[in-house]
């Protein structure tokens, strides 16, 4: 039985390409399920840590989820469902549903 390690050593910064956004870490087409991580997001997460450093699997996984969520937000902005605005007070972007986003939310739930 294989045990998942609690930490890992970042071996290198792997190459990435746009096509990887369409496949999950099991090399299957993305299904859009909550918590699913694309190959692109997983590789980008590894690039956020220094080569040779020891990182907790939890930290790397959390970073990959954060990157994946940013991809979803960007797509929702592109589709006109969400507004993204810079907030100088917080030094970060803020997000809000557009009318189309509110309508879609009402239809879904």
PDB file of C-alpha atoms in Angstrom, residues 13-17 20-21 38-49 60 63-64 67-68 71:
ATOM      1  CA  UNK A  13      10.270  23.982 -12.053  1.00  0.00           C
ATOM      2  CA  UNK A  14       8.301  21.960 -14.616  1.00  0.00           C
ATOM      3  CA  UNK A  15       7.404  23.333 -18.041  1.00  0.00           C
ATOM      4  CA  UNK A  16       3.847  24.523 -18.628  1.00  0.00           C
ATOM      5  CA  UNK A  17       1.695  25.171 -21.699  1.00  0.00           C
ATOM      6  CA  UNK A  20      -2.493  21.774 -19.727  1.00  0.00           C
ATOM      7  CA  UNK A  21      -5.417  23.902 -18.513  1.00  0.00           C
ATOM      8  CA  UNK A  38      -5.580  21.074 -13.763  1.00  0.00           C
ATOM      9  CA  UNK A  39      -2.115  19.929 -14.781  1.00  0.00           C
ATOM     10  CA  UNK A  40      -1.313  23.599 -15.443  1.00  0.00           C
ATOM     11  CA  UNK A  41      -2.304  24.684 -11.908  1.00  0.00           C
ATOM     12  CA  UNK A  42      -0.344  21.844 -10.298  1.00  0.00           C
ATOM     13  CA  UNK A  43       2.787  22.708 -12.250  1.00  0.00           C
ATOM     14  CA  UNK A  44       2.386  26.439 -11.589  1.00  0.00           C
ATOM     15  CA  UNK A  45       2.087  25.689  -7.851  1.00  0.00           C
ATOM     16  CA  UNK A  46       5.416  23.839  -7.939  1.00  0.00           C
ATOM     17  CA  UNK A  47       6.984  26.880  -9.608  1.00  0.00           C
ATOM     18  CA  UNK A  48       5.999  29.051  -6.617  1.00  0.00           C
ATOM     19  CA  UNK A  49       8.482  27.252  -4.354  1.00  0.00           C
ATOM     20  CA  UNK A  60       1.581  22.811  -2.407  1.00  0.00           C
ATOM     21  CA  UNK A  63      -1.436  26.755  -3.722  1.00  0.00           C
ATOM     22  CA  UNK A  64      -2.622  24.609  -6.673  1.00  0.00           C
ATOM     23  CA  UNK A  67      -4.345  28.949  -8.798  1.00  0.00           C
ATOM     24  CA  UNK A  68      -7.213  26.795 -10.128  1.00  0.00           C
ATOM     25  CA  UNK A  71      -8.504  30.400 -13.428  1.00  0.00           C
TER      26      UNK A  71
END
